[in-house]
XYZ file of C-alpha atoms in Angstrom:
660
model
C -151.994 6.989 7.463
C -151.468 10.543 6.409
C -154.439 12.500 7.472
C -154.909 16.362 7.110
C -151.381 17.720 6.447
C -151.585 21.202 5.145
C -153.378 24.483 5.794
C -156.655 22.912 6.756
C -157.008 21.435 3.370
C -156.930 17.633 2.740
C -154.302 17.164 0.177
C -155.429 13.738 -0.924
C -158.975 14.993 -1.501
C -158.391 18.441 -3.063
C -155.002 18.633 -4.674
C -153.396 15.399 -5.921
C -151.503 17.401 -8.470
C -149.663 19.306 -5.814
C -149.260 16.102 -3.789
C -147.513 14.498 -6.808
C -145.334 17.589 -7.372
C -144.187 17.501 -3.755
C -143.551 13.809 -4.066
C -141.402 14.490 -7.028
C -139.495 17.206 -4.984
C -138.784 14.535 -2.326
C -137.676 12.076 -5.035
C -135.274 14.817 -6.509
C -133.763 15.497 -3.053
C -133.273 11.751 -2.452
C -135.927 11.424 0.204
C -137.268 8.253 -1.263
C -139.176 6.874 1.702
C -140.901 10.326 2.042
C -141.712 10.528 -1.783
C -143.353 6.995 -1.533
C -145.679 8.384 1.243
C -146.845 11.193 -0.974
C -147.451 8.924 -4.036
C -149.354 6.536 -1.731
C -151.643 9.316 -0.953
C -152.362 10.121 -4.587
C -152.813 6.369 -5.358
C -155.460 6.039 -2.520
C -157.566 8.725 -4.025
C -156.836 8.281 -7.720
C -155.673 4.589 -8.288
C -156.530 4.988 -11.992
C -153.561 7.338 -12.716
C -150.379 5.967 -14.242
C -147.986 8.790 -12.980
C -147.978 8.095 -9.232
C -147.280 4.341 -9.862
C -144.333 5.303 -12.206
C -142.807 7.714 -9.813
C -143.222 5.305 -6.953
C -141.435 2.730 -9.001
C -138.561 5.134 -9.455
C -138.255 5.610 -5.763
C -138.359 1.936 -5.129
C -135.633 1.400 -7.661
C -133.385 3.745 -5.741
C -134.119 1.713 -2.634
C -133.310 -1.371 -4.684
C -136.877 -2.836 -4.251
C -136.937 -4.189 -7.668
C -139.888 -6.474 -7.039
C -142.032 -3.537 -5.736
C -140.928 -1.401 -8.596
C -141.973 -4.108 -11.137
C -145.393 -4.183 -9.753
C -145.732 -0.541 -9.886
C -144.597 -0.438 -13.431
C -147.104 -3.009 -14.311
C -149.882 -1.037 -12.870
C -148.730 2.135 -14.472
C -148.913 0.374 -17.821
C -152.308 -1.116 -17.116
C -153.658 2.382 -16.242
C -152.079 3.987 -19.376
C -150.439 1.840 -22.048
C -149.314 4.922 -23.944
C -146.501 6.144 -21.674
C -143.111 5.124 -23.142
C -141.323 5.945 -19.908
C -143.268 3.269 -18.139
C -142.056 0.686 -20.534
C -138.475 2.074 -20.247
C -138.599 1.942 -16.388
C -139.978 -1.534 -16.406
C -137.283 -2.585 -18.897
C -134.617 -1.081 -16.541
C -136.015 -3.132 -13.652
C -135.998 -6.276 -15.704
C -132.500 -5.641 -16.725
C -131.476 -5.411 -13.067
C -133.346 -8.725 -12.426
C -131.401 -10.215 -15.436
C -134.791 -10.857 -17.257
C -133.186 -9.872 -20.481
C -135.908 -10.985 -22.934
C -138.688 -9.251 -21.044
C -136.472 -6.131 -20.810
C -135.873 -6.119 -24.540
C -139.591 -6.445 -25.322
C -140.382 -3.494 -23.049
C -137.549 -1.320 -24.441
C -138.649 -2.191 -27.988
C -142.182 -1.107 -26.999
C -140.860 2.154 -25.666
C -138.937 2.702 -28.929
C -142.251 2.409 -30.948
C -143.250 5.776 -29.379
C -139.765 7.346 -29.770
C -137.705 5.365 -32.358
C -134.556 7.555 -32.064
C -134.515 7.900 -28.312
C -130.851 7.667 -27.300
C -131.398 6.501 -23.746
C -133.863 3.775 -24.749
C -131.440 2.481 -27.497
C -128.430 2.416 -25.147
C -130.337 0.460 -22.451
C -131.621 -2.102 -25.073
C -128.137 -2.397 -26.392
C -126.977 -3.185 -22.819
C -129.734 -5.685 -22.344
C -128.918 -7.352 -25.642
C -125.248 -7.550 -24.575
C -126.303 -8.996 -21.225
C -128.035 -11.795 -23.057
C -124.969 -12.251 -25.199
C -126.566 -11.231 -28.314
C -123.692 -8.923 -29.189
C -124.403 -8.373 -32.925
C -127.817 -7.050 -32.012
C -126.362 -4.846 -29.348
C -123.860 -3.334 -31.860
C -126.815 -2.612 -34.172
C -128.230 -0.253 -31.532
C -125.083 1.374 -30.784
C -123.962 1.730 -34.452
C -127.242 3.436 -35.148
C -126.515 6.019 -32.494
C -122.948 6.433 -33.586
C -124.035 7.426 -37.078
C -125.755 10.347 -35.482
C -123.174 11.084 -32.805
C -119.825 9.683 -33.910
C -117.989 11.590 -31.201
C -120.286 10.774 -28.297
C -118.184 9.744 -25.294
C -120.946 7.591 -23.723
C -121.850 5.823 -26.956
C -118.212 5.034 -27.849
C -117.795 3.859 -24.334
C -120.769 1.449 -24.520
C -119.401 0.157 -27.816
C -116.012 -0.512 -26.144
C -117.809 -2.395 -23.463
C -119.584 -4.646 -25.932
C -116.463 -5.329 -27.961
C -114.536 -6.240 -24.747
C -117.374 -8.709 -23.911
C -116.860 -10.215 -27.402
C -113.141 -10.604 -26.502
C -112.014 -8.009 -28.972
C -109.620 -6.083 -26.618
C -107.797 -4.220 -29.531
C -111.194 -2.952 -30.740
C -112.467 -1.976 -27.340
C -109.246 0.012 -26.739
C -109.939 2.021 -29.850
C -113.419 3.036 -28.776
C -112.408 3.784 -25.233
C -109.689 6.040 -26.554
C -112.348 8.004 -28.582
C -114.557 8.200 -25.430
C -111.601 9.484 -23.369
C -110.644 12.055 -26.098
C -114.176 13.450 -26.117
C -114.840 13.372 -22.336
C -111.487 14.216 -20.830
C -112.799 15.018 -17.403
C -114.568 11.656 -16.791
C -112.352 9.271 -14.873
C -114.422 6.322 -16.092
C -113.137 6.574 -19.712
C -109.423 6.907 -18.663
C -109.930 3.911 -16.315
C -111.301 1.772 -18.998
C -108.717 2.855 -21.552
C -105.893 2.132 -19.009
C -107.296 -1.324 -18.278
C -107.301 -2.112 -22.049
C -103.698 -0.882 -22.227
C -102.715 -3.140 -19.384
C -104.410 -6.178 -20.922
C -102.508 -5.511 -24.122
C -99.197 -5.190 -22.216
C -98.871 -1.437 -23.170
C -97.609 -0.759 -19.645
C -96.380 2.901 -20.158
C -99.776 3.964 -21.728
C -101.687 2.137 -19.032
C -99.729 3.855 -16.305
C -100.367 7.158 -17.910
C -104.177 6.606 -18.323
C -104.781 5.063 -14.932
C -102.978 7.973 -13.452
C -105.340 10.315 -15.318
C -108.320 8.482 -13.983
C -107.009 8.660 -10.393
C -106.109 12.370 -10.730
C -109.750 13.095 -11.870
C -111.079 11.478 -8.706
C -111.669 7.880 -9.527
C -113.182 6.084 -6.585
C -112.827 2.705 -8.078
C -110.387 0.489 -6.176
C -109.531 -1.358 -9.474
C -107.730 1.625 -10.823
C -105.388 1.696 -7.795
C -104.964 -2.097 -7.887
C -104.028 -1.960 -11.619
C -101.693 0.953 -11.256
C -100.167 -0.880 -8.200
C -99.488 -3.861 -10.431
C -97.676 -1.592 -12.891
C -95.756 0.071 -10.139
C -94.788 -3.416 -8.899
C -93.490 -4.460 -12.305
C -91.105 -1.491 -12.479
C -90.035 -1.963 -8.829
C -91.599 1.200 -7.605
C -92.694 -0.435 -4.312
C -93.416 2.604 -2.470
C -95.843 3.779 -5.250
C -97.407 0.397 -5.265
C -97.885 0.255 -1.593
C -99.593 3.690 -1.577
C -101.895 2.554 -4.282
C -102.734 -0.657 -2.409
C -103.303 1.200 0.774
C -105.804 3.409 -1.139
C -107.460 0.359 -2.727
C -108.029 -1.182 0.775
C -109.565 2.149 1.892
C -112.021 2.079 -1.123
C -112.722 -1.718 -1.146
C -112.112 -3.072 2.331
C -113.966 -6.382 1.358
C -111.919 -7.199 -1.794
C -109.571 -10.147 -1.195
C -107.375 -9.369 -4.114
C -106.392 -5.967 -2.678
C -105.021 -7.524 0.493
C -103.351 -10.340 -1.471
C -101.553 -7.932 -3.732
C -100.321 -5.856 -0.793
C -99.131 -9.189 0.865
C -97.061 -9.974 -2.043
C -95.513 -6.498 -2.066
C -94.835 -6.587 1.615
C -93.215 -9.975 1.164
C -91.072 -8.485 -1.490
C -89.666 -5.825 0.946
C -89.421 -8.332 3.769
C -92.302 -7.014 5.989
C -93.343 -10.497 6.849
C -95.731 -9.876 9.787
C -97.766 -7.364 7.882
C -97.740 -9.561 4.850
C -99.193 -12.261 7.130
C -101.935 -9.908 8.319
C -102.943 -9.092 4.756
C -102.952 -12.742 3.486
C -104.923 -13.851 6.511
C -107.556 -11.191 5.651
C -107.554 -12.198 2.014
C -108.328 -15.772 2.989
C -110.959 -14.720 5.355
C -112.707 -12.825 2.501
C -112.191 -15.573 0.006
C -111.523 -18.928 1.640
C -112.172 -20.869 -1.523
C -109.036 -19.394 -3.111
C -106.722 -22.253 -2.176
C -104.076 -20.750 -4.317
C -103.502 -18.016 -1.780
C -102.330 -20.702 0.686
C -99.132 -21.024 -1.332
C -98.239 -17.359 -0.547
C -99.150 -17.793 3.043
C -97.097 -20.924 3.283
C -93.995 -18.994 2.016
C -94.654 -16.233 4.635
C -94.891 -18.875 7.389
C -91.589 -20.321 6.397
C -89.975 -16.881 6.702
C -91.649 -16.464 10.006
C -90.306 -20.103 10.965
C -93.863 -21.176 11.636
C -93.154 -24.616 10.292
C -96.272 -26.418 11.217
C -98.535 -23.635 9.742
C -96.499 -23.704 6.529
C -97.026 -27.497 6.186
C -100.798 -26.935 6.608
C -100.954 -24.316 3.949
C -98.949 -26.299 1.320
C -100.901 -29.381 2.152
C -104.106 -27.479 1.463
C -102.780 -26.532 -1.902
C -101.714 -30.053 -2.737
C -105.138 -31.274 -1.947
C -106.505 -28.942 -4.501
C -103.677 -29.033 -6.963
C -101.852 -32.409 -6.575
C -99.467 -31.679 -9.505
C -98.177 -28.451 -8.069
C -94.524 -29.491 -7.510
C -93.265 -26.572 -5.461
C -95.547 -27.299 -2.578
C -93.904 -30.749 -2.138
C -90.396 -29.262 -1.923
C -91.503 -26.605 0.476
C -93.191 -28.997 2.751
C -90.078 -31.116 2.789
C -88.092 -27.911 3.788
C -90.542 -27.322 6.674
C -90.093 -30.970 7.852
C -86.343 -30.659 7.619
C -86.463 -27.554 9.766
C -88.638 -29.618 12.310
C -85.927 -32.350 12.207
C -88.356 -34.871 10.675
C -86.142 -36.354 7.799
C -88.487 -39.163 7.044
C -91.468 -36.868 6.259
C -89.125 -34.581 4.375
C -87.965 -37.483 2.271
C -91.478 -38.695 1.548
C -92.576 -35.401 0.038
C -89.260 -35.011 -1.973
C -89.741 -38.517 -3.334
C -93.197 -37.707 -4.437
C -92.091 -34.560 -6.281
C -89.448 -36.686 -8.096
C -92.110 -39.165 -9.117
C -94.260 -36.481 -10.620
C -91.320 -35.019 -12.409
C -90.511 -38.359 -14.055
C -94.085 -38.590 -15.291
C -94.252 -35.041 -16.460
C -94.926 -35.934 -20.104
C -97.986 -37.828 -19.097
C -99.248 -35.164 -16.830
C -98.092 -32.107 -18.731
C -101.489 -30.546 -18.931
C -101.917 -30.607 -15.193
C -98.462 -29.365 -14.653
C -99.042 -26.434 -17.030
C -102.224 -25.486 -15.208
C -100.782 -25.776 -11.681
C -97.438 -24.043 -12.340
C -99.246 -20.723 -12.783
C -99.824 -20.722 -8.964
C -96.023 -20.242 -8.457
C -95.695 -17.004 -10.427
C -94.323 -14.398 -8.237
C -96.633 -11.690 -9.384
C -99.456 -9.724 -7.807
C -102.964 -11.253 -8.255
C -105.058 -9.308 -10.800
C -108.108 -11.449 -10.490
C -110.268 -12.386 -13.570
C -109.923 -9.104 -15.521
C -112.734 -9.825 -17.969
C -115.223 -10.449 -15.054
C -113.928 -7.500 -13.073
C -114.000 -5.134 -16.019
C -117.609 -6.209 -16.948
C -118.620 -5.338 -13.383
C -116.803 -1.951 -13.619
C -118.436 -1.348 -16.935
C -121.798 -2.066 -15.528
C -121.175 0.301 -12.602
C -120.231 3.058 -15.128
C -123.214 2.233 -17.202
C -125.532 2.492 -14.269
C -124.126 5.961 -13.386
C -124.570 7.186 -16.814
C -128.080 5.756 -17.038
C -129.020 7.356 -13.739
C -127.697 10.672 -14.831
C -129.643 10.684 -18.118
C -132.638 8.935 -17.026
C -133.534 10.951 -13.971
C -132.704 14.525 -15.387
C -135.833 15.879 -13.562
C -136.318 13.710 -10.561
C -133.440 11.792 -8.925
C -130.063 11.903 -7.356
C -128.136 11.111 -10.497
C -128.733 14.656 -11.769
C -127.795 16.149 -8.441
C -124.601 14.133 -7.903
C -123.260 15.123 -11.388
C -123.784 18.831 -10.992
C -120.412 20.534 -10.611
C -121.285 22.816 -7.724
C -122.654 19.925 -5.595
C -119.619 17.815 -6.279
C -116.848 20.262 -5.444
C -118.346 22.748 -2.974
C -119.622 22.480 0.632
C -123.498 22.861 0.634
C -125.562 25.662 2.202
C -126.451 25.754 5.876
C -130.069 25.191 6.814
C -132.146 25.053 10.072
C -133.433 21.662 11.086
C -134.276 19.654 14.026
C -132.029 16.905 12.671
C -128.321 17.022 11.597
C -125.279 14.847 11.004
C -122.380 15.740 13.097
C -119.132 16.788 11.533
C -116.958 15.630 14.293
C -113.554 16.777 12.763
C -114.632 20.305 12.018
C -114.380 23.343 14.217
C -117.066 25.458 12.534
C -119.333 27.251 15.165
C -123.008 26.548 14.799
C -124.405 28.383 17.705
C -125.753 32.036 17.885
C -127.664 33.968 20.522
C -130.622 34.382 18.109
C -130.790 30.613 17.728
C -130.281 29.927 21.486
C -132.974 32.433 22.334
C -135.626 30.812 20.209
C -134.699 27.310 21.589
C -134.943 28.611 25.107
C -138.564 29.701 24.845
C -139.536 26.104 24.113
C -142.288 26.878 21.667
C -140.838 24.467 19.123
C -140.951 20.616 19.619
C -137.206 20.247 19.455
C -134.109 22.545 19.395
C -133.287 24.051 15.945
C -129.810 23.331 14.715
C -127.676 24.895 11.893
C -126.597 21.953 9.664
C -124.864 21.231 6.387
C -126.300 17.819 6.108
C -130.007 17.449 6.654
C -131.206 13.951 7.564
C -133.704 12.073 5.364
C -136.793 11.006 7.264
C -137.829 7.542 7.963
C -141.450 6.410 7.506
C -142.197 6.810 11.234
C -140.747 10.394 11.272
C -142.789 11.309 8.198
C -145.883 10.178 10.114
C -144.752 12.221 13.120
C -144.330 15.406 11.206
C -147.603 15.075 9.141
C -149.264 14.725 12.605
C -147.500 17.799 13.860
C -148.747 19.772 10.845
C -152.372 18.857 11.654
C -151.871 19.734 15.285
C -150.424 23.102 14.462
C -153.151 23.790 11.919
C -155.706 23.248 14.684
C -153.846 25.729 16.928
C -153.609 28.289 14.153
C -157.368 28.111 13.686
C -157.754 29.150 17.292
C -155.033 31.869 17.138
C -154.354 33.324 13.855
C -151.982 35.892 15.175
C -149.183 33.743 16.646
C -146.046 34.121 14.522
C -144.307 31.229 16.232
C -147.111 28.882 15.285
C -146.678 29.676 11.640
C -142.890 29.492 11.903
C -143.251 26.047 13.679
C -145.477 24.786 10.887
C -143.278 26.243 8.182
C -140.368 24.192 9.560
C -142.544 20.993 9.582
C -143.620 21.640 6.016
C -139.940 22.030 5.064
C -138.938 18.776 6.755
C -141.491 16.892 4.479
C -140.229 18.694 1.421
C -143.464 20.932 0.943
C -141.469 24.005 0.307
C -144.373 26.139 -1.228
C -146.394 25.676 2.011
C -143.260 26.363 4.006
C -142.749 29.662 2.259
C -146.333 30.732 2.667
C -146.160 30.040 6.445
C -142.703 31.771 6.821
C -144.176 34.838 5.115
C -147.220 34.773 7.424
C -144.778 34.561 10.491
C -142.887 37.507 9.286
C -146.034 39.545 8.711
C -146.901 38.983 12.363
C -143.361 39.343 13.758
C -141.072 41.332 11.308
C -138.110 40.969 13.603
C -138.226 37.130 13.458
C -134.705 36.823 12.121
C -134.622 32.968 11.621
C -137.783 33.137 9.467
C -136.049 35.288 6.895
C -133.075 32.955 6.888
C -135.301 29.860 6.498
C -137.445 31.529 3.739
C -134.304 32.336 1.782
C -132.985 28.922 2.095
C -136.260 27.090 1.291
C -136.836 29.444 -1.753
C -133.416 28.524 -3.072
C -134.023 24.823 -2.656
C -137.366 25.191 -4.542
C -135.672 27.264 -7.309
C -132.860 24.632 -7.503
C -135.509 21.950 -8.220
C -137.504 24.055 -10.627
C -134.425 25.085 -12.631
C -133.420 21.425 -13.011
C -136.924 20.355 -14.155
C -137.947 23.345 -16.113
C -141.191 23.399 -14.037
C -143.061 26.058 -12.033
C -145.056 24.314 -9.433
C -147.394 26.674 -7.748
C -149.966 29.431 -8.652
C -147.982 31.787 -6.685
C -145.009 31.530 -9.100
C -146.977 31.036 -12.311
C -147.580 34.776 -12.503
C -143.839 35.255 -12.898
C -143.064 32.417 -15.168
C -143.753 34.026 -18.617
C -139.986 34.275 -18.857
C -137.864 31.643 -17.142
C -134.945 34.024 -16.883
C -137.152 36.878 -15.475
C -138.635 34.351 -12.963
C -135.184 33.241 -11.857
C -133.898 36.828 -11.415
C -136.957 37.753 -9.393
C -136.595 34.770 -7.179
C -132.791 35.336 -6.709
C -133.538 38.872 -5.763
C -136.079 37.791 -3.147
C -133.569 35.313 -1.816
C -130.871 37.927 -1.565
C -133.335 40.459 0.155
C -134.051 37.940 2.879
C -130.387 37.139 3.596
C -129.574 40.893 3.624
C -132.574 41.447 6.091
C -131.048 38.655 8.395
C -127.689 40.589 8.250
C -129.460 43.916 8.982
C -130.998 42.402 12.069
C -128.061 40.271 13.105
C -124.902 41.549 11.316
C -122.743 38.704 12.870
C -125.012 35.897 11.496
C -122.154 34.481 9.355
C -124.238 31.633 7.924
C -126.332 34.083 5.857
C -123.260 35.509 4.314
C -121.999 31.943 3.673
C -125.230 31.014 1.924
C -125.315 34.263 0.093
C -121.808 33.637 -1.151
C -122.664 30.253 -2.464
C -125.626 31.555 -4.509
C -123.464 34.270 -5.977
C -120.881 31.661 -7.026
C -123.624 29.729 -8.802
C -124.344 32.942 -10.776
C -120.675 33.258 -11.599
C -120.422 36.407 -9.595
C -117.152 35.095 -8.248
C -115.595 38.213 -6.840
C -118.820 39.167 -4.979
C -118.865 35.518 -3.657
C -115.267 35.775 -2.410
C -116.131 39.059 -0.700
C -119.070 37.482 1.109
C -117.022 34.390 2.221
C -114.367 36.767 3.480
C -116.863 38.622 5.629
C -118.091 35.301 7.014
C -114.562 34.311 7.830
C -113.892 37.793 9.563
C -116.780 36.928 11.921
C -115.555 33.428 12.505
C -112.000 32.712 11.775
C -112.627 28.958 12.133
C -115.251 28.730 9.471
C -113.912 25.755 7.663
C -116.551 25.474 4.958
C -116.156 29.264 4.046
C -112.421 28.706 3.494
C -113.113 25.567 1.472
C -115.593 27.268 -0.916
C -113.595 30.481 -1.061
C -110.602 28.411 -2.106
C -112.446 26.751 -4.930
C -113.926 30.082 -5.978
C -110.590 31.643 -6.118
C -109.308 28.701 -8.353
C -112.242 29.307 -10.718
C -110.807 32.742 -11.418
C -107.149 31.613 -11.619
C -106.178 32.803 -8.259
C -104.434 29.509 -7.606
C -102.004 30.344 -4.846
C -104.647 32.065 -2.650
C -107.083 29.241 -3.396
C -104.514 26.566 -2.319
C -103.939 28.518 0.855
C -107.694 28.579 1.584
C -107.920 24.724 0.974
C -105.008 24.198 3.227
C -106.776 26.137 5.966
C -109.973 24.213 5.494
C -108.024 20.970 5.733
C -106.491 22.193 8.914
C -110.017 22.916 10.290
C -111.258 19.470 9.555
C -112.368 19.239 5.914
C -109.890 16.419 5.098
C -111.016 16.194 1.477
C -109.141 19.458 0.879
C -105.838 17.680 1.010
C -106.765 15.410 -1.966
C -107.773 18.484 -3.921
C -104.562 20.276 -3.002
C -102.478 17.280 -4.302
C -104.526 17.114 -7.602
C -104.411 20.881 -8.237
C -100.724 21.079 -7.617
């Protein structure tokens, strides 16, 4: 499938180690389909290795192909039964498939190699809890707590287990420890707030849920639960705002619409309440209890026949629920049908007279009439939330060197706009006004030596399997052309771009350098070389690895290696600006790198220069605002965020609210 793809050398025959490294690059940058293609090539040539199967399994896990991942884990263990990570990964897959006994066996096997491994023990504890063997799950967690009594994640997991054992008070205590030791994590405050709510500590629940939301919680449950609390204290405006946000975050959650319908009914907004209750029933038609609230709304809207249908639906399911009989009678009275009205009133009186005999049914059905927002099955809902949090933590710890968990949790990536890059593909930012055209870029696109127009983009697109095939073929074709004409700078530049698209940044850098040697005024080659070198450095810093002979000479000291690489990156951006002083994206990227080095004042100056070139540079305002806030220039920072919001980065408004 993937023939000759680099520099007239067949990767699969001559350098499987480099192929594996590039595959791990792609895995790190979330190009899972591409990474699988690389590991496939290694497996074709060396099927006896364990490593490519293990990495391919990790890629498949991210794509939720658990069956394929399980097969790859099996093969990795067959090839080398002495790799604890393979047992751990297989245990993780089996956990996802709810094969708890098998998962425990694999994790126990992994622990034979590394008895004190925190990650292995935490996952085994979670597996044991999933199998409802809570005492054994606590053994693993308590073992870890002896070593790390203040660990937020370990205390959090113990809280989850205790909650599963219905020990809400105990769970609350451990969530409190977790929150106290990880005060910037919305998950811990969310869980503590939920425990407070369940224990009717409403003031504490409101405080802690608000902390979770202010820290950026994206879980709709936090807004639902705070909305419930606002409802109880008659803060209807606050409750409605929270339900609106919950709908935005969880548009397929029936309880969100039901809660909002209750609230809208409370304030007499009957038509919108009807819209919400209809949506809730569309999403969860088996919840016949919701017909009671819809029946009440229909009565208010004088839709008598519809109200009768709703109450009758409820009676069919809950025949001892007396309010439905009286309300149907009310609807029939409005329709001037006294006989039908009397029939339902009489039935209700009969049930009341027999209430001692049917008290158990009455106690059950009367709960439907409570005029409170629906909070769903909190135990089930929290368990799902806890699993979500657990998965996030596992991803962060498990893939420290190779997957998105590590990337997503890094502070710069979360809060800042990313660097600009040149690519044939991009995702459009329709709301933003940032200019992405320049005469230099237009000139190179007009000579039609590249297969498609180059674009400046913040969001590079991951390649599909078909596109991967297309770009490998393009590399082979360009290699043949270079064999015939070794002096054409554009051929090398074109091939460099192809290499970058398939995440082979070492080869891309080599070709960019060759292009520059042949055409020193090729401005875009300097820009690309700086951007690619930074991407490669970013990966190497996160993994602690140096991937190529070219860099090994510099790697005696990690810090020295990084300093030299940063210097090379800055030189390239400076050369871009020497040739094209108004190429603002070089200033923007340079500023981003300076910020990562904590050279905040220099970064602010570079962002300012970029803004002077383009006064509508939304991303530069956004990042300059954040950088100013880092050094306590809050007023100026908020002004920049406001400008960024004005120019289309709507996330800035959320930050402004939180920072104020």
